[in-house]
Amino acid sequence: GGVVAGVRNVAKAEKTLSEASTVVRGAMVQQVGAVATAGVQFKPLDVTTMDADALKGALAGSDKLVIALGFVPGNPLKMDSAAHAVDNVGTVALVGAAKAAGVKKVVLVSSILTNGRAWGQESSPGFQVTNAFGHVLDEKLVAENALKASGLDYTIVRPGGLKAKPPTGPLVISKEDTLNSGEVSRDLVADVCVAALTDAKAKNKVVEIIEGEGSGTGMDFGKA
């Protein structure tokens, strides 16, 4: 089968991905290169506006799903509601739709420190800074737990701070609730997500990833 990309606006996605651009994400300004989309079919998918049946319909015929959702920080007065709608309620709804549509494997992109409160990281700089944007880590945790409870074969990928540039260090795959800092290229995150779709060692695991030094771990889900 082919690759289907669910996006809020098909025309905008096709245009944006075909052009290099400067993107502002929260407190970060990043240069983003053009993306080759040949062979990718774009479909409308918006977890904040589509009901369960519409989401199920958008996923019809797919057997594997990568969920890479995240609210875009903007109006400070609306960040809490936006994070709740996308990273919590919307993601949970998409997991439910995936199960209803017969999807067999779901990979969810989350974040390091999503479960930080449980292992004494509530006061760490990484948790404080990230969660300041709409309490997004708390919202993501609800979605993670919904996926774990869904009965679906899952892998939750928790990257460190995301970089638009190509990787400059080797991939480090770590166990759940072990990393509280570090950065990782979006390219590496994509590589890990694609590998997790078919690697039996990634089944029903939470993995945390950053770029490290030395030799790294390579694409070894057994390290998690």
Short mmCIF file of C-alpha atoms in Angstrom, two decimals:
data_model
loop_
_atom_site.label_atom_id
_atom_site.label_comp_id
_atom_site.label_asym_id
_atom_site.label_seq_id
_atom_site.Cartn_x
_atom_site.Cartn_y
_atom_site.Cartn_z
CA GLY A 1 0.00 0.00 0.00
CA GLY A 2 0.92 3.64 -0.31
CA VAL A 3 1.51 6.40 2.20
CA VAL A 4 -1.39 8.64 3.19
CA ALA A 5 -0.81 11.91 5.06
CA GLY A 6 -3.70 13.30 7.07
CA VAL A 7 -3.54 17.10 7.18
CA ARG A 8 -5.88 19.93 8.11
CA ASN A 9 -5.58 21.69 4.75
CA VAL A 10 -4.50 19.64 1.74
CA ALA A 11 -3.68 22.56 -0.58
CA LYS A 12 -1.70 24.38 2.11
CA ALA A 13 0.21 21.23 3.07
CA GLU A 14 1.19 20.45 -0.52
CA LYS A 15 2.40 24.01 -1.07
CA THR A 16 4.17 24.42 2.28
CA LEU A 17 6.01 21.12 2.13
CA SER A 18 7.28 21.83 -1.39
CA GLU A 19 9.02 25.05 -0.31
CA ALA A 20 11.90 25.82 2.03
CA SER A 21 10.76 28.20 4.75
CA THR A 22 11.44 29.87 8.09
CA VAL A 23 9.08 28.60 10.75
CA VAL A 24 8.35 30.01 14.21
CA ARG A 25 7.40 27.31 16.72
CA GLY A 26 6.80 28.71 20.18
CA ALA A 27 10.09 30.29 21.22
CA MET A 28 12.05 28.73 18.34
CA VAL A 29 12.76 30.05 14.85
CA GLN A 30 13.91 27.33 12.47
CA GLN A 31 14.87 27.01 8.83
CA VAL A 32 12.90 24.14 7.29
CA GLY A 33 13.88 22.58 3.97
CA ALA A 34 11.53 21.43 1.25
CA VAL A 35 10.11 17.93 1.61
CA ALA A 36 9.76 15.43 -1.24
CA THR A 37 6.13 14.29 -1.28
CA ALA A 38 6.02 12.19 -4.45
CA GLY A 39 4.01 9.06 -3.76
CA VAL A 40 2.23 10.56 -0.75
CA GLN A 41 -1.54 10.96 -0.90
CA PHE A 42 -2.87 13.86 1.18
CA LYS A 43 -6.25 13.52 2.90
CA PRO A 44 -8.15 15.99 5.10
CA LEU A 45 -7.84 15.13 8.78
CA ASP A 46 -8.54 17.53 11.63
CA VAL A 47 -8.96 16.11 15.12
CA THR A 48 -10.51 19.35 16.40
CA THR A 49 -13.36 19.51 13.86
CA MET A 50 -14.03 15.97 12.61
CA ASP A 51 -16.28 13.59 14.52
CA ALA A 52 -15.49 9.94 15.25
CA ASP A 53 -17.08 8.63 12.05
CA ALA A 54 -15.21 11.14 9.89
CA LEU A 55 -11.90 10.28 11.55
CA LYS A 56 -12.61 6.58 11.08
CA GLY A 57 -13.36 7.22 7.41
CA ALA A 58 -10.10 9.11 6.94
CA LEU A 59 -8.21 6.08 8.28
CA ALA A 60 -10.14 3.48 6.31
CA GLY A 61 -7.84 1.06 4.51
CA SER A 62 -4.78 1.91 6.61
CA ASP A 63 -3.12 -0.77 8.72
CA LYS A 64 -0.44 1.38 10.34
CA LEU A 65 -0.62 4.92 11.72
CA VAL A 66 1.93 7.46 12.90
CA ILE A 67 0.36 10.19 15.03
CA ALA A 68 2.45 13.37 14.99
CA LEU A 69 0.01 15.92 16.38
CA GLY A 70 0.78 19.02 18.38
CA PHE A 71 -0.95 22.30 19.01
CA VAL A 72 0.79 25.44 17.74
CA PRO A 73 1.53 27.89 20.57
CA GLY A 74 -0.04 31.26 19.87
CA ASN A 75 -2.43 33.38 21.90
CA PRO A 76 -1.31 32.94 25.55
CA LEU A 77 -4.94 33.10 26.67
CA LYS A 78 -5.90 30.18 24.44
CA MET A 79 -2.90 27.88 24.79
CA ASP A 80 -4.46 25.71 27.52
CA SER A 81 -7.61 25.07 25.50
CA ALA A 82 -5.64 24.51 22.29
CA ALA A 83 -3.28 21.97 23.89
CA HIS A 84 -6.24 20.22 25.50
CA ALA A 85 -8.11 20.03 22.20
CA VAL A 86 -5.21 18.71 20.11
CA ASP A 87 -2.69 16.90 22.32
CA ASN A 88 -5.30 15.34 24.59
CA VAL A 89 -8.88 15.09 23.30
CA GLY A 90 -8.02 15.10 19.60
CA THR A 91 -5.26 12.53 19.92
CA VAL A 92 -7.43 10.28 22.07
CA ALA A 93 -10.18 10.52 19.46
CA LEU A 94 -7.74 9.58 16.71
CA VAL A 95 -6.61 6.51 18.68
CA GLY A 96 -10.24 5.46 19.01
CA ALA A 97 -10.83 6.01 15.32
CA ALA A 98 -7.75 3.96 14.48
CA LYS A 99 -9.07 1.02 16.47
CA ALA A 100 -12.52 1.34 14.88
CA ALA A 101 -10.98 1.51 11.39
CA GLY A 102 -9.00 -1.69 11.90
CA VAL A 103 -5.55 -0.12 12.17
CA LYS A 104 -3.15 -2.68 13.62
CA LYS A 105 -0.17 -0.56 14.70
CA VAL A 106 0.00 2.97 16.07
CA VAL A 107 3.17 5.00 16.66
CA LEU A 108 2.58 8.13 18.72
CA VAL A 109 5.08 11.00 18.78
CA SER A 110 5.04 12.51 22.26
CA SER A 111 7.86 14.19 24.24
CA ILE A 112 10.49 13.44 26.84
CA LEU A 113 9.29 14.43 30.33
CA THR A 114 5.64 13.76 29.44
CA ASN A 115 5.49 11.65 32.59
CA GLY A 116 7.98 13.87 34.40
CA ARG A 117 5.82 14.41 37.46
CA ALA A 118 6.00 10.67 38.22
CA TRP A 119 9.78 10.53 38.44
CA GLY A 120 10.66 13.73 40.25
CA GLN A 121 11.17 16.01 37.23
CA GLU A 122 8.36 18.47 37.88
CA SER A 123 10.84 21.20 38.83
CA SER A 124 13.40 20.41 36.12
CA PRO A 125 14.07 23.14 33.54
CA GLY A 126 12.92 20.93 30.67
CA PHE A 127 9.58 20.15 32.29
CA GLN A 128 8.98 23.71 33.43
CA VAL A 129 9.75 25.30 30.06
CA THR A 130 7.86 22.79 27.93
CA ASN A 131 4.80 22.53 30.16
CA ALA A 132 4.53 26.32 30.32
CA PHE A 133 3.03 26.08 26.82
CA GLY A 134 -0.55 25.04 27.54
CA HIS A 135 0.41 22.40 30.14
CA VAL A 136 1.10 20.34 27.04
CA LEU A 137 3.02 17.56 28.79
CA ASP A 138 0.07 16.87 31.09
CA GLU A 139 -2.23 16.78 28.06
CA LYS A 140 0.07 14.44 26.13
CA LEU A 141 0.18 12.04 29.08
CA VAL A 142 -3.58 11.51 28.85
CA ALA A 143 -3.22 10.58 25.18
CA GLU A 144 -0.31 8.24 25.90
CA ASN A 145 -2.33 6.43 28.53
CA ALA A 146 -5.32 6.14 26.19
CA LEU A 147 -3.14 4.49 23.56
CA LYS A 148 -1.64 2.09 26.12
CA ALA A 149 -5.16 1.09 27.22
CA SER A 150 -6.53 0.75 23.67
CA GLY A 151 -5.43 -2.81 23.06
CA LEU A 152 -3.63 -1.74 19.90
CA ASP A 153 -0.01 -2.63 19.18
CA TYR A 154 1.70 0.67 20.00
CA THR A 155 5.03 2.42 20.22
CA ILE A 156 5.25 5.80 21.94
CA VAL A 157 8.23 7.82 20.74
CA ARG A 158 9.30 10.60 23.09
CA PRO A 159 11.86 12.86 21.41
CA GLY A 160 13.90 15.56 23.08
CA GLY A 161 13.80 19.12 21.76
CA LEU A 162 13.10 19.03 18.03
CA LYS A 163 15.57 20.44 15.51
CA ALA A 164 14.82 21.13 11.84
CA LYS A 165 18.46 20.58 10.86
CA PRO A 166 19.94 17.19 9.92
CA PRO A 167 21.36 15.19 12.83
CA THR A 168 24.82 16.10 14.10
CA GLY A 169 25.12 13.26 16.61
CA PRO A 170 24.23 9.58 16.74
CA LEU A 171 20.79 8.34 17.71
CA VAL A 172 20.34 7.39 21.37
CA ILE A 173 17.32 5.25 22.26
CA SER A 174 16.60 5.15 25.98
CA LYS A 175 14.05 3.59 28.30
CA GLU A 176 10.81 5.21 29.44
CA ASP A 177 11.19 8.02 31.99
CA THR A 178 14.98 8.33 31.77
CA LEU A 179 15.78 11.46 29.72
CA ASN A 180 15.19 15.00 30.97
CA SER A 181 17.18 16.97 28.37
CA GLY A 182 18.67 16.78 24.91
CA GLU A 183 17.74 17.53 21.32
CA VAL A 184 17.06 15.48 18.23
CA SER A 185 16.65 16.12 14.53
CA ARG A 186 13.16 15.75 13.12
CA ASP A 187 14.77 13.53 10.48
CA LEU A 188 15.82 11.04 13.16
CA VAL A 189 12.39 11.16 14.79
CA ALA A 190 10.85 10.23 11.44
CA ASP A 191 13.36 7.40 10.98
CA VAL A 192 12.54 5.98 14.42
CA CYS A 193 8.78 6.20 13.80
CA VAL A 194 9.03 4.37 10.48
CA ALA A 195 11.27 1.68 11.99
CA ALA A 196 8.87 1.24 14.93
CA LEU A 197 6.01 0.40 12.55
CA THR A 198 7.54 -2.97 11.70
CA ASP A 199 10.15 -3.79 14.38
CA ALA A 200 8.83 -6.45 16.78
CA LYS A 201 11.17 -5.14 19.51
CA ALA A 202 9.23 -1.85 19.50
CA LYS A 203 5.91 -3.54 20.31
CA ASN A 204 4.05 -1.92 23.22
CA LYS A 205 7.03 0.18 24.28
CA VAL A 206 7.74 3.77 25.24
CA VAL A 207 11.10 4.92 23.87
CA GLU A 208 12.90 8.18 24.47
CA ILE A 209 15.28 9.53 21.86
CA ILE A 210 17.92 12.24 21.54
CA GLU A 211 21.14 12.79 19.64
CA GLY A 212 24.12 11.81 21.74
CA GLU A 213 27.86 11.52 21.48
CA GLY A 214 30.15 8.64 20.66
CA SER A 215 28.55 5.64 19.00
CA GLY A 216 24.98 6.04 20.27
CA THR A 217 22.64 3.03 20.33
CA GLY A 218 21.63 2.86 16.70
CA MET A 219 18.11 1.79 15.79
CA ASP A 220 17.93 -0.77 18.60
CA PHE A 221 14.57 -0.84 20.34
CA GLY A 222 15.98 -3.48 22.64
CA LYS A 223 17.76 -0.64 24.45
CA ALA A 224 14.40 0.67 25.65
#
